[in-house]
PDB file of C-alpha atoms and ligand atoms in Angstrom:
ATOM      1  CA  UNK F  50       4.862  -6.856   0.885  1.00 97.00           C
ATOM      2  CA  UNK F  51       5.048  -7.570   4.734  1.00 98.00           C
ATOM      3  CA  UNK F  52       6.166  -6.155   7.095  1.00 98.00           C
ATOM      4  CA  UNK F  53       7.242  -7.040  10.774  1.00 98.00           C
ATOM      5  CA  UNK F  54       7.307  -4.481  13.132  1.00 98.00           C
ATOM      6  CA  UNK F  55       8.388  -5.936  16.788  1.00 98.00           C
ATOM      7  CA  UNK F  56       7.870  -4.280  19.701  1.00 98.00           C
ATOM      8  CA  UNK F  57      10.633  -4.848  21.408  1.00 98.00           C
ATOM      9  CA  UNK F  58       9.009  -4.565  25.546  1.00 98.00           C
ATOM     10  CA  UNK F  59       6.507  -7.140  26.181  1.00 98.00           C
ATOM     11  CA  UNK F  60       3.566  -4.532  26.861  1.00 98.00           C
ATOM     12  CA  UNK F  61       0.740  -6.253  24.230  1.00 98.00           C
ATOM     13  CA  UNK F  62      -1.052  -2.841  24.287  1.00 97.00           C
ATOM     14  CA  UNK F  63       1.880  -0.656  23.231  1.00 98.00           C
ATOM     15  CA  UNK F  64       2.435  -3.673  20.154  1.00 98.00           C
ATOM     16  CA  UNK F  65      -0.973  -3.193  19.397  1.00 98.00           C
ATOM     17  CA  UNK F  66      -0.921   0.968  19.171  1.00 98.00           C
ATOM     18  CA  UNK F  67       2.415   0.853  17.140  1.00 98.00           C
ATOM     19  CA  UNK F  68       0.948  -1.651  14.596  1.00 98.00           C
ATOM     20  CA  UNK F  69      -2.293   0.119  13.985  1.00 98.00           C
ATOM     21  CA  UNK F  70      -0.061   3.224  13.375  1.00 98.00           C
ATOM     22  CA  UNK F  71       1.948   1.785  11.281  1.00 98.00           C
ATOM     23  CA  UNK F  72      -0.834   0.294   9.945  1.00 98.00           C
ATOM     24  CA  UNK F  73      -2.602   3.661   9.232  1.00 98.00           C
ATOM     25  CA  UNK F  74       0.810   4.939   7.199  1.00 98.00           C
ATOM     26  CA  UNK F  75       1.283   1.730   5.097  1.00 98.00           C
ATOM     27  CA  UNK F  76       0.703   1.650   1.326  1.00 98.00           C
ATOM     28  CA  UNK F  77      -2.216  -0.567  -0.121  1.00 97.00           C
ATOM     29  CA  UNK F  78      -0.338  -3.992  -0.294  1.00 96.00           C
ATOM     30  CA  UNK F  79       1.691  -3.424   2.107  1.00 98.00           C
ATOM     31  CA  UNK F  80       0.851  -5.870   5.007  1.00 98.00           C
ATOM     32  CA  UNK F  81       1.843  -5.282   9.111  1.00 98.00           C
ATOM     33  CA  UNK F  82       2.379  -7.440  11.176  1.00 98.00           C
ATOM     34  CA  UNK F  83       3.062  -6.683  15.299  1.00 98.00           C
ATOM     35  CA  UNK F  84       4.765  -8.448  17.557  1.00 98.00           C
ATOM     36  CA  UNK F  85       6.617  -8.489  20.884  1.00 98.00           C
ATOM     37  CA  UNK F  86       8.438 -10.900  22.724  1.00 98.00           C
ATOM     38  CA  UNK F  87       6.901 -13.578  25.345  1.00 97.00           C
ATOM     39  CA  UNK F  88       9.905 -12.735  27.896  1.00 97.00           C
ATOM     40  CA  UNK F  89      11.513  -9.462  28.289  1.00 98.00           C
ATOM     41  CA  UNK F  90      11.031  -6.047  30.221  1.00 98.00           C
ATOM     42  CA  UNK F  91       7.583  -4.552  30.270  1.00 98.00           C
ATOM     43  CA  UNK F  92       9.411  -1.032  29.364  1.00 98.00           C
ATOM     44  CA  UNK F  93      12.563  -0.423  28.297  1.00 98.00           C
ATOM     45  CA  UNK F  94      13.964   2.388  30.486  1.00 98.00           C
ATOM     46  CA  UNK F  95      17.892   2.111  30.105  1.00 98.00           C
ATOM     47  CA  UNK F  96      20.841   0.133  29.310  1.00 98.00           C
ATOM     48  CA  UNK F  97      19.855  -2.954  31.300  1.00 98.00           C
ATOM     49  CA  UNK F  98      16.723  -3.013  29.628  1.00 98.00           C
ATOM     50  CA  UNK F  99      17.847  -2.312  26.086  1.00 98.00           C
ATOM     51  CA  UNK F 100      19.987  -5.591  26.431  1.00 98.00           C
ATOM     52  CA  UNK F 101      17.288  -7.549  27.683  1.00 98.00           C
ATOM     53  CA  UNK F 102      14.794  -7.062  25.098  1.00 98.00           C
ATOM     54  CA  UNK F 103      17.780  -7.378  22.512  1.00 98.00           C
ATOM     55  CA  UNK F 104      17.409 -11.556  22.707  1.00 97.00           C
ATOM     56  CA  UNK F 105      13.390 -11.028  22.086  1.00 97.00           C
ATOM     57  CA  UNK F 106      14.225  -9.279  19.334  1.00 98.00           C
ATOM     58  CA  UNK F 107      16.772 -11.291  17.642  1.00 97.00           C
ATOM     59  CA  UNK F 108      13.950 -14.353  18.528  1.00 96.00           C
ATOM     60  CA  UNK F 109      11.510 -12.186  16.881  1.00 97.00           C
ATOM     61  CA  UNK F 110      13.539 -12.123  13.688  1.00 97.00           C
ATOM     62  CA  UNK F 111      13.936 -16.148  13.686  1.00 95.00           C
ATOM     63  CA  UNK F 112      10.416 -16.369  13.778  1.00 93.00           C
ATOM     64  CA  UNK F 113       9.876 -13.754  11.334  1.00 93.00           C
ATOM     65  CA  UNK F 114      12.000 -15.327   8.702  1.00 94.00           C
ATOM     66  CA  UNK F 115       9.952 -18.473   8.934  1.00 93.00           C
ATOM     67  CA  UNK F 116       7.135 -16.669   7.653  1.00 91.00           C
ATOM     68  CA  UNK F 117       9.755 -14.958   5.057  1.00 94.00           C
ATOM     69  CA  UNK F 118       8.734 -10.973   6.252  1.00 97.00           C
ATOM     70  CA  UNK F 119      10.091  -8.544   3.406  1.00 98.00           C
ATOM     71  CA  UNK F 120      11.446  -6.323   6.044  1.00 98.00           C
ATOM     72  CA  UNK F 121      11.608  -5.676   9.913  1.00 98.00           C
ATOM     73  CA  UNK F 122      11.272  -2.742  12.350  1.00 98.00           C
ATOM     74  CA  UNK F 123      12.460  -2.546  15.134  1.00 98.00           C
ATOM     75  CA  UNK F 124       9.774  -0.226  17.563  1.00 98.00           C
ATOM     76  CA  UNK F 125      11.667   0.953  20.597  1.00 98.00           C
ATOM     77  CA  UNK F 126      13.777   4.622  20.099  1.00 98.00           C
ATOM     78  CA  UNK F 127      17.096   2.865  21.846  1.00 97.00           C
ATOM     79  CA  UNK F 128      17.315   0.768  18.297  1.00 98.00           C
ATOM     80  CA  UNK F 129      17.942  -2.531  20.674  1.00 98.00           C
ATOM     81  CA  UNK F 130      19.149  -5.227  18.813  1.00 98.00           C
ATOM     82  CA  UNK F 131      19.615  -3.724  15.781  1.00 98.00           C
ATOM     83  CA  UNK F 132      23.116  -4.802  14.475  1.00 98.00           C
ATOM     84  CA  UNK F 133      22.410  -8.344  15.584  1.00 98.00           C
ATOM     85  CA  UNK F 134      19.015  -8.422  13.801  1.00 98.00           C
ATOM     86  CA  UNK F 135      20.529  -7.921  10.762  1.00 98.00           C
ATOM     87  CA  UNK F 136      22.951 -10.605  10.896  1.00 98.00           C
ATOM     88  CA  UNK F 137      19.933 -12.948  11.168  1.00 97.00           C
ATOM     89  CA  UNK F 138      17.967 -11.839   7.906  1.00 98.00           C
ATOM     90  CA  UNK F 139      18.786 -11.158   3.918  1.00 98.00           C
ATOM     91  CA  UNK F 140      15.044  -8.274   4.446  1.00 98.00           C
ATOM     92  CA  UNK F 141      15.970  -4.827   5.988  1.00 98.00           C
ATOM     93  CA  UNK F 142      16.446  -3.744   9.548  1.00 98.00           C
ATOM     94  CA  UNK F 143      14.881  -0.445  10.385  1.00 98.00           C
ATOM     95  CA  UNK F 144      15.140   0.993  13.808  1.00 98.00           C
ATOM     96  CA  UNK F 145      12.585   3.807  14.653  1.00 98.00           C
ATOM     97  CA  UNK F 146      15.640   6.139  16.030  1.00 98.00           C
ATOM     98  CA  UNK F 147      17.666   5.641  12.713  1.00 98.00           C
ATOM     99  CA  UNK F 148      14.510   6.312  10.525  1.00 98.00           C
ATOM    100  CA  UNK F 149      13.135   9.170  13.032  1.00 98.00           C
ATOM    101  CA  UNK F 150      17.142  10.897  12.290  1.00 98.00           C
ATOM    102  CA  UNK F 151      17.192  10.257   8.012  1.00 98.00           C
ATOM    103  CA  UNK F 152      13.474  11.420   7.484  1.00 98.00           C
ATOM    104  CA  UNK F 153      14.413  14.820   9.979  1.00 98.00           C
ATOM    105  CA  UNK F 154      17.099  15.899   8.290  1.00 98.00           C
ATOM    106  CA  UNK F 155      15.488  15.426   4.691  1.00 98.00           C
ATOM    107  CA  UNK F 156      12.848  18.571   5.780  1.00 98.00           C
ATOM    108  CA  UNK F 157      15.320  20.310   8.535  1.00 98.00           C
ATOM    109  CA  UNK F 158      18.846  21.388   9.628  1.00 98.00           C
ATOM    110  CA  UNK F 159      18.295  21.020  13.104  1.00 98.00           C
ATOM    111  CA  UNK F 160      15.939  18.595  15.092  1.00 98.00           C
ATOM    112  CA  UNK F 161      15.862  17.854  19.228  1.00 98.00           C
ATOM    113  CA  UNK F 162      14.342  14.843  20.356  1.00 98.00           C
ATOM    114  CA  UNK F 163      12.032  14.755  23.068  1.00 98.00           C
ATOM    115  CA  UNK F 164      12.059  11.309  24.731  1.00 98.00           C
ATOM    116  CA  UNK F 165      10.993   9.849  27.914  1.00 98.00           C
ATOM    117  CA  UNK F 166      13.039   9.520  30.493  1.00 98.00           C
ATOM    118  CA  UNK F 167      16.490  11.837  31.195  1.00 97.00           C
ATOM    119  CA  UNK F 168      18.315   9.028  32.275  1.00 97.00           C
ATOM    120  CA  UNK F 169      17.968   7.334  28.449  1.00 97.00           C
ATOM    121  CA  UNK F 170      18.748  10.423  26.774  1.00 97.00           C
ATOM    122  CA  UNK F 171      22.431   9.004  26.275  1.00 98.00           C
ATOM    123  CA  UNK F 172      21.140   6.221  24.631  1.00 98.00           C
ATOM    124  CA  UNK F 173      19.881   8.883  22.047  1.00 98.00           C
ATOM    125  CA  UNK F 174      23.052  10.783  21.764  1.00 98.00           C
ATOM    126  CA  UNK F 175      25.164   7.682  21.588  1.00 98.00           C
ATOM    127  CA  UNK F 176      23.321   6.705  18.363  1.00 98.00           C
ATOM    128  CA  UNK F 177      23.533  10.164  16.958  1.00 98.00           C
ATOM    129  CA  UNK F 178      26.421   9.467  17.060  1.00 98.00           C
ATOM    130  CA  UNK F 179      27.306   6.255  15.952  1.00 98.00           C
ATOM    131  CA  UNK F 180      24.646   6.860  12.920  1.00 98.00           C
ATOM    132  CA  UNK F 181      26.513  10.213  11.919  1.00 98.00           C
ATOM    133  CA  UNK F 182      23.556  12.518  12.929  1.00 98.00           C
ATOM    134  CA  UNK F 183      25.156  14.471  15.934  1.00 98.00           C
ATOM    135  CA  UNK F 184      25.582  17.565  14.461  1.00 98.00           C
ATOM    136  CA  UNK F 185      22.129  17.848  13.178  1.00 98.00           C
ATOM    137  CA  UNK F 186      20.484  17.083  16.623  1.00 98.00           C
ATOM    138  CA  UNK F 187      20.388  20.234  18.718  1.00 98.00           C
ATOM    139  CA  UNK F 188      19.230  18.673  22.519  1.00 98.00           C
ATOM    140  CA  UNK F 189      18.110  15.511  23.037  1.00 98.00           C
ATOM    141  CA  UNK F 190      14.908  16.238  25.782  1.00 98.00           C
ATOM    142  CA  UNK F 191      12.791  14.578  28.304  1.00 98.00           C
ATOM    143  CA  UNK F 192       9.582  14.832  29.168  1.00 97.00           C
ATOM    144  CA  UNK F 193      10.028  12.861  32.479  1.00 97.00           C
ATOM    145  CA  UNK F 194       7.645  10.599  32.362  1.00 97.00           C
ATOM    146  CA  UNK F 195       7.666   6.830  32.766  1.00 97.00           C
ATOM    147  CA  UNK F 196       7.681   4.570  29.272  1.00 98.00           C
ATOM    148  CA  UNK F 197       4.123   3.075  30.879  1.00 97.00           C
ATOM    149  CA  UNK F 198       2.454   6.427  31.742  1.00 96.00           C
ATOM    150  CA  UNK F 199       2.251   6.367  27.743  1.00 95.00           C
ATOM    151  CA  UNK F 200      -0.644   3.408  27.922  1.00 95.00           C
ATOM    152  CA  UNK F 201      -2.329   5.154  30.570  1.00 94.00           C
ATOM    153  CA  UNK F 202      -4.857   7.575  29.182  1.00 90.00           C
ATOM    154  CA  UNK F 203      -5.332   9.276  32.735  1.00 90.00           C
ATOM    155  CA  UNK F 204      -1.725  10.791  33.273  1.00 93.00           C
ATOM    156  CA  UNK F 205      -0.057  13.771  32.064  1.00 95.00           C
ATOM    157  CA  UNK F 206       2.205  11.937  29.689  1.00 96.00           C
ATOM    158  CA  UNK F 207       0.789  14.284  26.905  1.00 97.00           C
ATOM    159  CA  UNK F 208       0.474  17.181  28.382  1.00 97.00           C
ATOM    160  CA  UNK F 209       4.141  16.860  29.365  1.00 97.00           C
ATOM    161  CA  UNK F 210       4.976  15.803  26.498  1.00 98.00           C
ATOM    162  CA  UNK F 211       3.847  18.795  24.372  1.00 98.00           C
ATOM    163  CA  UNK F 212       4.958  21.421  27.212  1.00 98.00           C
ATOM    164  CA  UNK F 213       8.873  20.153  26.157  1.00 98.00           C
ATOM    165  CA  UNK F 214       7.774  20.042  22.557  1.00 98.00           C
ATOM    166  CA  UNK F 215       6.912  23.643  22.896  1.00 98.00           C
ATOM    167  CA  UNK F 216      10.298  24.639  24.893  1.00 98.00           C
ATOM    168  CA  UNK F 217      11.775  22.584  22.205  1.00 98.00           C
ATOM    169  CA  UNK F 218      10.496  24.995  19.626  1.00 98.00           C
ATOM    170  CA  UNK F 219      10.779  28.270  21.954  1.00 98.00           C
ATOM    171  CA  UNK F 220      14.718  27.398  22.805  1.00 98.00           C
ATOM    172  CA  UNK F 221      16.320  25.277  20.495  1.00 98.00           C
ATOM    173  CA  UNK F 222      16.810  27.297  17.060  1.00 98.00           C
ATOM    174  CA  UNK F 223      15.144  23.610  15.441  1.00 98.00           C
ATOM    175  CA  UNK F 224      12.985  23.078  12.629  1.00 98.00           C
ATOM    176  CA  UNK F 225      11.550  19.889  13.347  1.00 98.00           C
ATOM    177  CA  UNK F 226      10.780  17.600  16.583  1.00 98.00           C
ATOM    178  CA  UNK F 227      11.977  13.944  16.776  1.00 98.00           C
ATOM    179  CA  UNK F 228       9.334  11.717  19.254  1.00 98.00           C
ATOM    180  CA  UNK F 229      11.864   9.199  20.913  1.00 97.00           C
ATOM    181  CA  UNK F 230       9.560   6.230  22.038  1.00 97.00           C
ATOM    182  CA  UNK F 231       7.660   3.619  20.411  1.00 97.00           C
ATOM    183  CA  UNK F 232       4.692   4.625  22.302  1.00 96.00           C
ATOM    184  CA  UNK F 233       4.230   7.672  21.102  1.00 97.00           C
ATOM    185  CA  UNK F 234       3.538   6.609  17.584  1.00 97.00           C
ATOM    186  CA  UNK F 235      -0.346   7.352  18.113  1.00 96.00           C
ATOM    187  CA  UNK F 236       0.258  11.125  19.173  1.00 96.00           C
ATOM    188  CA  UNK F 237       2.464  12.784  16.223  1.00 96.00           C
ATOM    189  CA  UNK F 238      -0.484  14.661  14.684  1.00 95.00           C
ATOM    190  CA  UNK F 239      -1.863  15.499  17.852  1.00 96.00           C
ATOM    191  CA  UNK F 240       1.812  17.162  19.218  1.00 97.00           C
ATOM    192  CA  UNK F 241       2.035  18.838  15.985  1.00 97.00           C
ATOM    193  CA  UNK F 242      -0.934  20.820  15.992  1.00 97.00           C
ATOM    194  CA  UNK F 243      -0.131  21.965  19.366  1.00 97.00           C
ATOM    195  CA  UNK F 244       2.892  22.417  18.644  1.00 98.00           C
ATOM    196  CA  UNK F 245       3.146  23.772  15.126  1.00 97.00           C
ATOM    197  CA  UNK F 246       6.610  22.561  13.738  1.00 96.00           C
ATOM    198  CA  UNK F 247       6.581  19.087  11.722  1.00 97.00           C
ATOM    199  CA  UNK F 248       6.972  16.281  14.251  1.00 98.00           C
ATOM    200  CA  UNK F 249       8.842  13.019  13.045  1.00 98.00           C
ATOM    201  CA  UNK F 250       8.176   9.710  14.811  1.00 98.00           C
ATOM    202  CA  UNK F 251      10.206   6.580  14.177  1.00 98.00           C
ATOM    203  CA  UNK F 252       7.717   3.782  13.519  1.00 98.00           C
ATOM    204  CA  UNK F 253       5.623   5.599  10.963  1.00 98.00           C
ATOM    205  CA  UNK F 254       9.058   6.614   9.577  1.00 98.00           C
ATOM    206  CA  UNK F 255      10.469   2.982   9.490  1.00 98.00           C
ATOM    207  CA  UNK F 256       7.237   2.030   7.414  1.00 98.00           C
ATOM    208  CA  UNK F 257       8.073   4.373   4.436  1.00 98.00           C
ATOM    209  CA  UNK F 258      11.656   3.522   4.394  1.00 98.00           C
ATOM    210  CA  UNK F 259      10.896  -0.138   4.514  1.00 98.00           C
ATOM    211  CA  UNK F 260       8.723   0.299   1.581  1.00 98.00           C
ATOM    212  CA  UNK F 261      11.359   2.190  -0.039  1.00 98.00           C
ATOM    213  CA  UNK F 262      14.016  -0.318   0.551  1.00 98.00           C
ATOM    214  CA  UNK F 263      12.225  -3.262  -0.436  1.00 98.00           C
ATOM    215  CA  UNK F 264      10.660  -1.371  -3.894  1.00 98.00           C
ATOM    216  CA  UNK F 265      14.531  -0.695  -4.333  1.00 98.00           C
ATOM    217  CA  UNK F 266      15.011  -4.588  -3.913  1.00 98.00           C
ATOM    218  CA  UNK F 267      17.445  -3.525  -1.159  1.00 98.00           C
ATOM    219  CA  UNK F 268      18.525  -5.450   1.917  1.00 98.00           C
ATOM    220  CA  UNK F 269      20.749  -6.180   4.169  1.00 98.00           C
ATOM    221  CA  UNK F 270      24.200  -6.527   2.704  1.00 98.00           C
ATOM    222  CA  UNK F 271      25.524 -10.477   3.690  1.00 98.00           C
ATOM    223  CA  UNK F 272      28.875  -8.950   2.706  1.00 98.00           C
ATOM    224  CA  UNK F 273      31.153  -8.358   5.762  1.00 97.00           C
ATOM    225  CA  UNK F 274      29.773  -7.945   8.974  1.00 98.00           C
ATOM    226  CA  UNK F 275      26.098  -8.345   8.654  1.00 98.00           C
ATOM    227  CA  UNK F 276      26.976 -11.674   7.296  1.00 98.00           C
ATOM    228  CA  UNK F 277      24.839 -14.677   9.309  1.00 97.00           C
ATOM    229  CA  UNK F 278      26.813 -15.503  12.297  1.00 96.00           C
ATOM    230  CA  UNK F 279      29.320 -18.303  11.776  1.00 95.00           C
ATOM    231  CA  UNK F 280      27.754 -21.424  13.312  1.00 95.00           C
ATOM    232  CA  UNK F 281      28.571 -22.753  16.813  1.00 95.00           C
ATOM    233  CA  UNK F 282      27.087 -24.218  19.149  1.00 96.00           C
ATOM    234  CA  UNK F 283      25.371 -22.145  22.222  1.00 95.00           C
ATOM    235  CA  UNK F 284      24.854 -23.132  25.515  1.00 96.00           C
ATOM    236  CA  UNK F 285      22.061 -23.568  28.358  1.00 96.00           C
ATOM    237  CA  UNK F 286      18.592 -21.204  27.545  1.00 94.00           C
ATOM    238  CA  UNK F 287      20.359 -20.039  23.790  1.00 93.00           C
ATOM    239  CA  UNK F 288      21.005 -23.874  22.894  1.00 93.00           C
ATOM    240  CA  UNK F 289      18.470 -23.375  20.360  1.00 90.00           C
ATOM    241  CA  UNK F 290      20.294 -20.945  18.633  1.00 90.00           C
ATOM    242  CA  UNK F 291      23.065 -23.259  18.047  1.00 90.00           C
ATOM    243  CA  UNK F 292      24.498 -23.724  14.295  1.00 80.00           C
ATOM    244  CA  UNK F 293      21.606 -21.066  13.250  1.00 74.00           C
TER     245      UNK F 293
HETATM  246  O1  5HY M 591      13.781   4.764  25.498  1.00 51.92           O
HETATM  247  C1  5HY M 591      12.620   5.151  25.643  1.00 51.92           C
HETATM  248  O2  5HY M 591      12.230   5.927  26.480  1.00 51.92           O
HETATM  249  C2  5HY M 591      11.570   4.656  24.730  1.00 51.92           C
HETATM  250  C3  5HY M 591      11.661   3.211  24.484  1.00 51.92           C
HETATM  251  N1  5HY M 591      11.302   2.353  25.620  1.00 51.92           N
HETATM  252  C4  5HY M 591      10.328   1.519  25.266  1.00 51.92           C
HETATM  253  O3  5HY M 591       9.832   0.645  26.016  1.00 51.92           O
HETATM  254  N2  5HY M 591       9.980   1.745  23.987  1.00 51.92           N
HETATM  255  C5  5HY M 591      10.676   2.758  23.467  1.00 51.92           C
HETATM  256  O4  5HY M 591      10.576   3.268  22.339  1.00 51.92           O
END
């Protein structure tokens, strides 16, 4: 089978590390592919940016059904796009958030995330929420540092990152960690040995409940809302899009 897995930022080296990790966790005959979009933010740090990169991603999808992928993930922990991505394709949508949540609660009670940035940790909550996982997640943390500072092998992003994984442990009465960016899909085994609790992280996640969906011969249901969008026409830079 293939599978897609779009990043949805445009940083090539953060598309590169989450397909080799994905890579790394995918079945023999299971094939990845990783992509980002040409035009969108670099990192996606917060509302404006999630809504951004949600066009790449839907543009991603077009291009993916082309070359008929089995199913899609979408890399970034703010799920952006998701909904609309599966309007556009019959193959599953995974986002690494949603996976990241099902696979925690499977081997735990209670989970926190540890993210980025504070300011997105809404963006977490609101899809606890929305994806009926709120009362399993006890604190949705940040290790402060910039979405970037993850491609950058001389900060502190891991450092920091592990210091809140170990508060997360110390504090939060949890018995797993969620990682909630893309970027950190090369550093799970690394956090958990420091660590010492099991650490789930959404892209290698994704992979095994792609797989699972597509051995099921499951996709996305056409029935209802999910349906492809009714055709119309669309206007100026989306005119391509029209009657889809
Ligand atoms: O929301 C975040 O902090 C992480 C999110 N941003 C990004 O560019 N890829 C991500 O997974």
């Amino acid at each position: 089978m293939h599978i897609h897995v779009i990043n949805p930022n445009t940083t090539a080296s953060m598309t590169h590390k989450i397909g080799e990790a994905a890579s790394r966790i995918a079945a023999p005959g299971t094939r990845i592919s990783a992509t980002n979009p040409a035009s969108g933010p670099v990192s996606i740090e917060g509302h404006f940016d999630e809504a951004i990169s949600a066009v790449g991603v839907a543009e991603e999808i077009r291009s993916g059904e082309r070359e008929r992928a089995d199913a899609y993930i979408i890399a970034c922990f703010g799920d952006p796009g998701l909904l609309a991505a599966r309007e556009l394709t019959r193959a599953p949508v995974i986002g690494i958030a949603e996976a990241a949540f099902h696979m925690a609660t499977l081997i735990s009670t209670r989970f926190s995330i540890v993210t980025t940035l504070g300011r997105t940790g809404i963006i977490a909550e609101h899809l606890l929420q929305n994806y009926g996982f709120a009362h399993h997640c006890r604190r949705v943390r940040a290790a402060e540092i910039p979405v970037l500072d993850l491609e950058d092998d001389g900060s502190t992003a891991l450092a920091r990152l592990i210091d809140e994984c170990r508060r997360a442990r110390d504090e939060d009465n949890i018995g797993a960690i969620v990682l909630g960016c893309g970027g950190m899909a090369d550093l799970t085994e690394q956090i958990s040995d420091a660590v010492g609790l099991p650490v789930i992280e959404g892209v290698t996640a994704a992979v095994k409940l792609a797989e699972a969906l597509v051995g099921l011969g499951l996709g996305t249901s056409k029935h209802g809302d999910l349906a492809f969008p009714r055709p119309k026409a669309y206007t100026g830079q989306f005119a391509h899009l029209s009657n889809l």
